[in-house]
Amino acid sequence: MAALAGLALAVAGCLAGCLIGGRACEDDGDCGGETCARNGECAAEVMSVLLSWTVSGRVADEESCARYDHLSLTFEDADIDQKLTYEPIPCPLGRIYYDRMPARFDMAVLSAEGSGGQVLNQRRIRLRGPAVDERVDLGALAAPVD
């Protein structure tokens, strides 16, 4: 029982330490005047990110996305070399929206992955401002991205 309690404390400590603000949250009331961001950290500033994509100029649908198993979206904070990845994202959605993301993230990387987990295509998006609305094209590539 003591071992289980120790493990639970270690996991909780790791989760809390992974947050930049050092505070985990479930709602704004947990943040003492800051905002509870979607990743569960208290943030002084948040942004919204709407990302839309096409595939080789075509609307993202079952046919145009057939080559891709799924997409992943990684938010990056270059100052502290931290990344936050959301996956799997179905390619046929054609767009995805994240509100209340910590404004410290300055880059997003949209990756199209094959069934074996290899990255077939990738687009980098610079995140600027409190409301980001970007459109990218995931053109078909002949070989995986290194």
PDB file of C-alpha atoms in Angstrom:
ATOM      1  CA  MET A   1       0.000   0.000   0.000  1.00  0.00           C
ATOM      2  CA  ALA A   2       2.842   2.382   0.869  1.00  0.00           C
ATOM      3  CA  ALA A   3       4.502   1.586  -2.471  1.00  0.00           C
ATOM      4  CA  LEU A   4       1.280   2.473  -4.300  1.00  0.00           C
ATOM      5  CA  ALA A   5       1.001   5.749  -2.401  1.00  0.00           C
ATOM      6  CA  GLY A   6       4.631   6.552  -3.252  1.00  0.00           C
ATOM      7  CA  LEU A   7       4.038   5.790  -6.912  1.00  0.00           C
ATOM      8  CA  ALA A   8       0.940   7.994  -6.958  1.00  0.00           C
ATOM      9  CA  LEU A   9       2.924  10.862  -5.419  1.00  0.00           C
ATOM     10  CA  ALA A  10       5.757  10.403  -7.939  1.00  0.00           C
ATOM     11  CA  VAL A  11       3.326  10.468 -10.878  1.00  0.00           C
ATOM     12  CA  ALA A  12       1.558  13.534  -9.476  1.00  0.00           C
ATOM     13  CA  GLY A  13       4.901  15.268  -8.984  1.00  0.00           C
ATOM     14  CA  CYS A  14       5.959  14.494 -12.548  1.00  0.00           C
ATOM     15  CA  LEU A  15       2.698  15.819 -13.943  1.00  0.00           C
ATOM     16  CA  ALA A  16       2.955  19.010 -11.924  1.00  0.00           C
ATOM     17  CA  GLY A  17       6.612  19.447 -12.899  1.00  0.00           C
ATOM     18  CA  CYS A  18       5.778  19.130 -16.581  1.00  0.00           C
ATOM     19  CA  LEU A  19       3.710  22.308 -16.459  1.00  0.00           C
ATOM     20  CA  ILE A  20       5.638  25.504 -17.011  1.00  0.00           C
ATOM     21  CA  GLY A  21       3.614  27.528 -14.520  1.00  0.00           C
ATOM     22  CA  GLY A  22       4.065  24.741 -11.986  1.00  0.00           C
ATOM     23  CA  ARG A  23       0.315  24.715 -11.355  1.00  0.00           C
ATOM     24  CA  ALA A  24      -2.090  22.177 -12.759  1.00  0.00           C
ATOM     25  CA  CYS A  25      -5.649  23.318 -13.296  1.00  0.00           C
ATOM     26  CA  GLU A  26      -9.075  22.113 -14.256  1.00  0.00           C
ATOM     27  CA  ASP A  27     -10.756  25.530 -14.505  1.00  0.00           C
ATOM     28  CA  ASP A  28      -9.897  29.235 -14.198  1.00  0.00           C
ATOM     29  CA  GLY A  29     -10.657  29.187 -10.469  1.00  0.00           C
ATOM     30  CA  ASP A  30      -7.529  27.082  -9.941  1.00  0.00           C
ATOM     31  CA  CYS A  31      -5.279  29.763 -11.461  1.00  0.00           C
ATOM     32  CA  GLY A  32      -5.460  32.815  -9.198  1.00  0.00           C
ATOM     33  CA  GLY A  33      -6.361  35.323 -11.906  1.00  0.00           C
ATOM     34  CA  GLU A  34      -4.739  33.514 -14.825  1.00  0.00           C
ATOM     35  CA  THR A  35      -6.499  31.300 -17.367  1.00  0.00           C
ATOM     36  CA  CYS A  36      -6.665  27.525 -17.243  1.00  0.00           C
ATOM     37  CA  ALA A  37      -5.363  26.563 -20.692  1.00  0.00           C
ATOM     38  CA  ARG A  38      -6.469  23.462 -22.626  1.00  0.00           C
ATOM     39  CA  ASN A  39      -3.296  21.601 -21.657  1.00  0.00           C
ATOM     40  CA  GLY A  40      -4.102  21.981 -17.957  1.00  0.00           C
ATOM     41  CA  GLU A  41      -1.593  24.706 -17.086  1.00  0.00           C
ATOM     42  CA  CYS A  42      -2.277  28.152 -15.704  1.00  0.00           C
ATOM     43  CA  ALA A  43      -1.320  30.758 -18.292  1.00  0.00           C
ATOM     44  CA  ALA A  44      -1.134  34.558 -18.122  1.00  0.00           C
ATOM     45  CA  GLU A  45      -1.992  34.765 -21.838  1.00  0.00           C
ATOM     46  CA  VAL A  46      -3.842  32.347 -24.102  1.00  0.00           C
ATOM     47  CA  MET A  47      -4.511  32.197 -27.834  1.00  0.00           C
ATOM     48  CA  SER A  48      -6.882  30.421 -30.165  1.00  0.00           C
ATOM     49  CA  VAL A  49      -5.599  28.420 -33.131  1.00  0.00           C
ATOM     50  CA  LEU A  50      -7.761  27.481 -36.123  1.00  0.00           C
ATOM     51  CA  LEU A  51      -5.870  25.358 -38.615  1.00  0.00           C
ATOM     52  CA  SER A  52      -7.368  24.301 -41.955  1.00  0.00           C
ATOM     53  CA  TRP A  53      -5.751  22.087 -44.574  1.00  0.00           C
ATOM     54  CA  THR A  54      -6.131  20.828 -48.107  1.00  0.00           C
ATOM     55  CA  VAL A  55      -4.307  17.933 -49.785  1.00  0.00           C
ATOM     56  CA  SER A  56      -2.583  18.819 -53.061  1.00  0.00           C
ATOM     57  CA  GLY A  57      -5.059  21.651 -53.504  1.00  0.00           C
ATOM     58  CA  ARG A  58      -8.098  19.439 -52.920  1.00  0.00           C
ATOM     59  CA  VAL A  59     -10.564  19.507 -50.064  1.00  0.00           C
ATOM     60  CA  ALA A  60      -9.509  17.110 -47.310  1.00  0.00           C
ATOM     61  CA  ASP A  61     -11.817  14.088 -47.586  1.00  0.00           C
ATOM     62  CA  GLU A  62     -11.541  10.294 -47.527  1.00  0.00           C
ATOM     63  CA  GLU A  63     -10.189  10.170 -51.087  1.00  0.00           C
ATOM     64  CA  SER A  64      -7.626  12.979 -50.909  1.00  0.00           C
ATOM     65  CA  CYS A  65      -6.440  11.801 -47.466  1.00  0.00           C
ATOM     66  CA  ALA A  66      -6.240   8.094 -48.399  1.00  0.00           C
ATOM     67  CA  ARG A  67      -2.437   8.106 -48.213  1.00  0.00           C
ATOM     68  CA  TYR A  68      -2.387   9.432 -44.654  1.00  0.00           C
ATOM     69  CA  ASP A  69      -3.285   7.293 -41.653  1.00  0.00           C
ATOM     70  CA  HIS A  70      -3.693  10.377 -39.461  1.00  0.00           C
ATOM     71  CA  LEU A  71      -2.311  13.822 -38.691  1.00  0.00           C
ATOM     72  CA  SER A  72      -0.594  15.124 -35.586  1.00  0.00           C
ATOM     73  CA  LEU A  73      -0.242  18.710 -34.436  1.00  0.00           C
ATOM     74  CA  THR A  74       2.690  19.694 -32.244  1.00  0.00           C
ATOM     75  CA  PHE A  75       2.822  23.038 -30.466  1.00  0.00           C
ATOM     76  CA  GLU A  76       6.381  24.196 -29.746  1.00  0.00           C
ATOM     77  CA  ASP A  77       7.841  26.688 -27.281  1.00  0.00           C
ATOM     78  CA  ALA A  78      11.347  27.398 -28.656  1.00  0.00           C
ATOM     79  CA  ASP A  79      12.454  29.362 -25.579  1.00  0.00           C
ATOM     80  CA  ILE A  80      12.300  26.328 -23.318  1.00  0.00           C
ATOM     81  CA  ASP A  81      12.344  23.564 -25.940  1.00  0.00           C
ATOM     82  CA  GLN A  82       8.976  22.173 -24.882  1.00  0.00           C
ATOM     83  CA  LYS A  83       6.513  20.430 -27.186  1.00  0.00           C
ATOM     84  CA  LEU A  84       2.864  19.466 -26.817  1.00  0.00           C
ATOM     85  CA  THR A  85       1.438  17.013 -29.387  1.00  0.00           C
ATOM     86  CA  TYR A  86      -2.170  16.177 -30.174  1.00  0.00           C
ATOM     87  CA  GLU A  87      -2.851  13.030 -32.193  1.00  0.00           C
ATOM     88  CA  PRO A  88      -4.425  11.219 -33.921  1.00  0.00           C
ATOM     89  CA  ILE A  89      -6.267  13.856 -35.924  1.00  0.00           C
ATOM     90  CA  PRO A  90      -8.311  12.410 -38.812  1.00  0.00           C
ATOM     91  CA  CYS A  91      -7.137  14.035 -42.054  1.00  0.00           C
ATOM     92  CA  PRO A  92     -10.665  14.207 -43.585  1.00  0.00           C
ATOM     93  CA  LEU A  93     -11.712  16.697 -40.867  1.00  0.00           C
ATOM     94  CA  GLY A  94     -10.004  19.398 -42.919  1.00  0.00           C
ATOM     95  CA  ARG A  95      -9.647  21.699 -39.939  1.00  0.00           C
ATOM     96  CA  ILE A  96      -9.152  21.730 -36.196  1.00  0.00           C
ATOM     97  CA  TYR A  97      -9.617  24.385 -33.549  1.00  0.00           C
ATOM     98  CA  TYR A  98      -7.856  24.810 -30.221  1.00  0.00           C
ATOM     99  CA  ASP A  99      -8.956  27.579 -27.907  1.00  0.00           C
ATOM    100  CA  ARG A 100      -7.216  28.639 -24.726  1.00  0.00           C
ATOM    101  CA  MET A 101      -3.748  27.475 -25.762  1.00  0.00           C
ATOM    102  CA  PRO A 102      -0.849  29.019 -23.803  1.00  0.00           C
ATOM    103  CA  ALA A 103       0.426  32.003 -25.825  1.00  0.00           C
ATOM    104  CA  ARG A 104       4.021  30.949 -25.083  1.00  0.00           C
ATOM    105  CA  PHE A 105       3.819  28.468 -27.967  1.00  0.00           C
ATOM    106  CA  ASP A 106       5.349  30.183 -30.998  1.00  0.00           C
ATOM    107  CA  MET A 107       5.265  27.408 -33.593  1.00  0.00           C
ATOM    108  CA  ALA A 108       2.966  24.571 -34.630  1.00  0.00           C
ATOM    109  CA  VAL A 109       3.932  21.607 -36.797  1.00  0.00           C
ATOM    110  CA  LEU A 110       1.240  19.722 -38.690  1.00  0.00           C
ATOM    111  CA  SER A 111       2.461  16.252 -39.678  1.00  0.00           C
ATOM    112  CA  ALA A 112       0.725  13.786 -41.987  1.00  0.00           C
ATOM    113  CA  GLU A 113       1.655  10.251 -41.028  1.00  0.00           C
ATOM    114  CA  GLY A 114       1.453   6.961 -42.910  1.00  0.00           C
ATOM    115  CA  SER A 115       0.150   3.684 -41.508  1.00  0.00           C
ATOM    116  CA  GLY A 116       3.658   2.716 -40.355  1.00  0.00           C
ATOM    117  CA  GLY A 117       4.050   5.917 -38.324  1.00  0.00           C
ATOM    118  CA  GLN A 118       6.400   7.548 -40.833  1.00  0.00           C
ATOM    119  CA  VAL A 119       5.972  11.279 -41.495  1.00  0.00           C
ATOM    120  CA  LEU A 120       4.927  11.666 -45.132  1.00  0.00           C
ATOM    121  CA  ASN A 121       4.446  15.414 -45.083  1.00  0.00           C
ATOM    122  CA  GLN A 122       4.922  18.236 -42.636  1.00  0.00           C
ATOM    123  CA  ARG A 123       4.115  21.941 -42.464  1.00  0.00           C
ATOM    124  CA  ARG A 124       5.429  24.456 -39.926  1.00  0.00           C
ATOM    125  CA  ILE A 125       3.163  27.324 -38.885  1.00  0.00           C
ATOM    126  CA  ARG A 126       4.401  30.372 -36.980  1.00  0.00           C
ATOM    127  CA  LEU A 127       1.901  31.305 -34.270  1.00  0.00           C
ATOM    128  CA  ARG A 128       1.383  35.054 -33.953  1.00  0.00           C
ATOM    129  CA  GLY A 129      -1.292  36.941 -32.096  1.00  0.00           C
ATOM    130  CA  PRO A 130      -4.143  36.003 -29.843  1.00  0.00           C
ATOM    131  CA  ALA A 131      -6.164  34.489 -32.714  1.00  0.00           C
ATOM    132  CA  VAL A 132      -4.349  32.362 -35.295  1.00  0.00           C
ATOM    133  CA  ASP A 133      -6.241  31.336 -38.454  1.00  0.00           C
ATOM    134  CA  GLU A 134      -3.939  29.452 -40.860  1.00  0.00           C
ATOM    135  CA  ARG A 135      -4.547  27.430 -44.002  1.00  0.00           C
ATOM    136  CA  VAL A 136      -1.940  24.983 -45.279  1.00  0.00           C
ATOM    137  CA  ASP A 137      -1.713  22.490 -48.110  1.00  0.00           C
ATOM    138  CA  LEU A 138      -0.473  18.969 -47.485  1.00  0.00           C
ATOM    139  CA  GLY A 139       0.735  18.132 -50.968  1.00  0.00           C
ATOM    140  CA  ALA A 140       1.538  14.514 -51.713  1.00  0.00           C
ATOM    141  CA  LEU A 141       5.218  13.678 -51.405  1.00  0.00           C
ATOM    142  CA  ALA A 142       6.985  10.810 -53.112  1.00  0.00           C
ATOM    143  CA  ALA A 143       9.058   9.849 -50.045  1.00  0.00           C
ATOM    144  CA  PRO A 144       8.835  10.217 -46.260  1.00  0.00           C
ATOM    145  CA  VAL A 145      10.182  13.375 -44.633  1.00  0.00           C
ATOM    146  CA  ASP A 146      13.466  12.835 -42.744  1.00  0.00           C
TER     147      ASP A 146
END
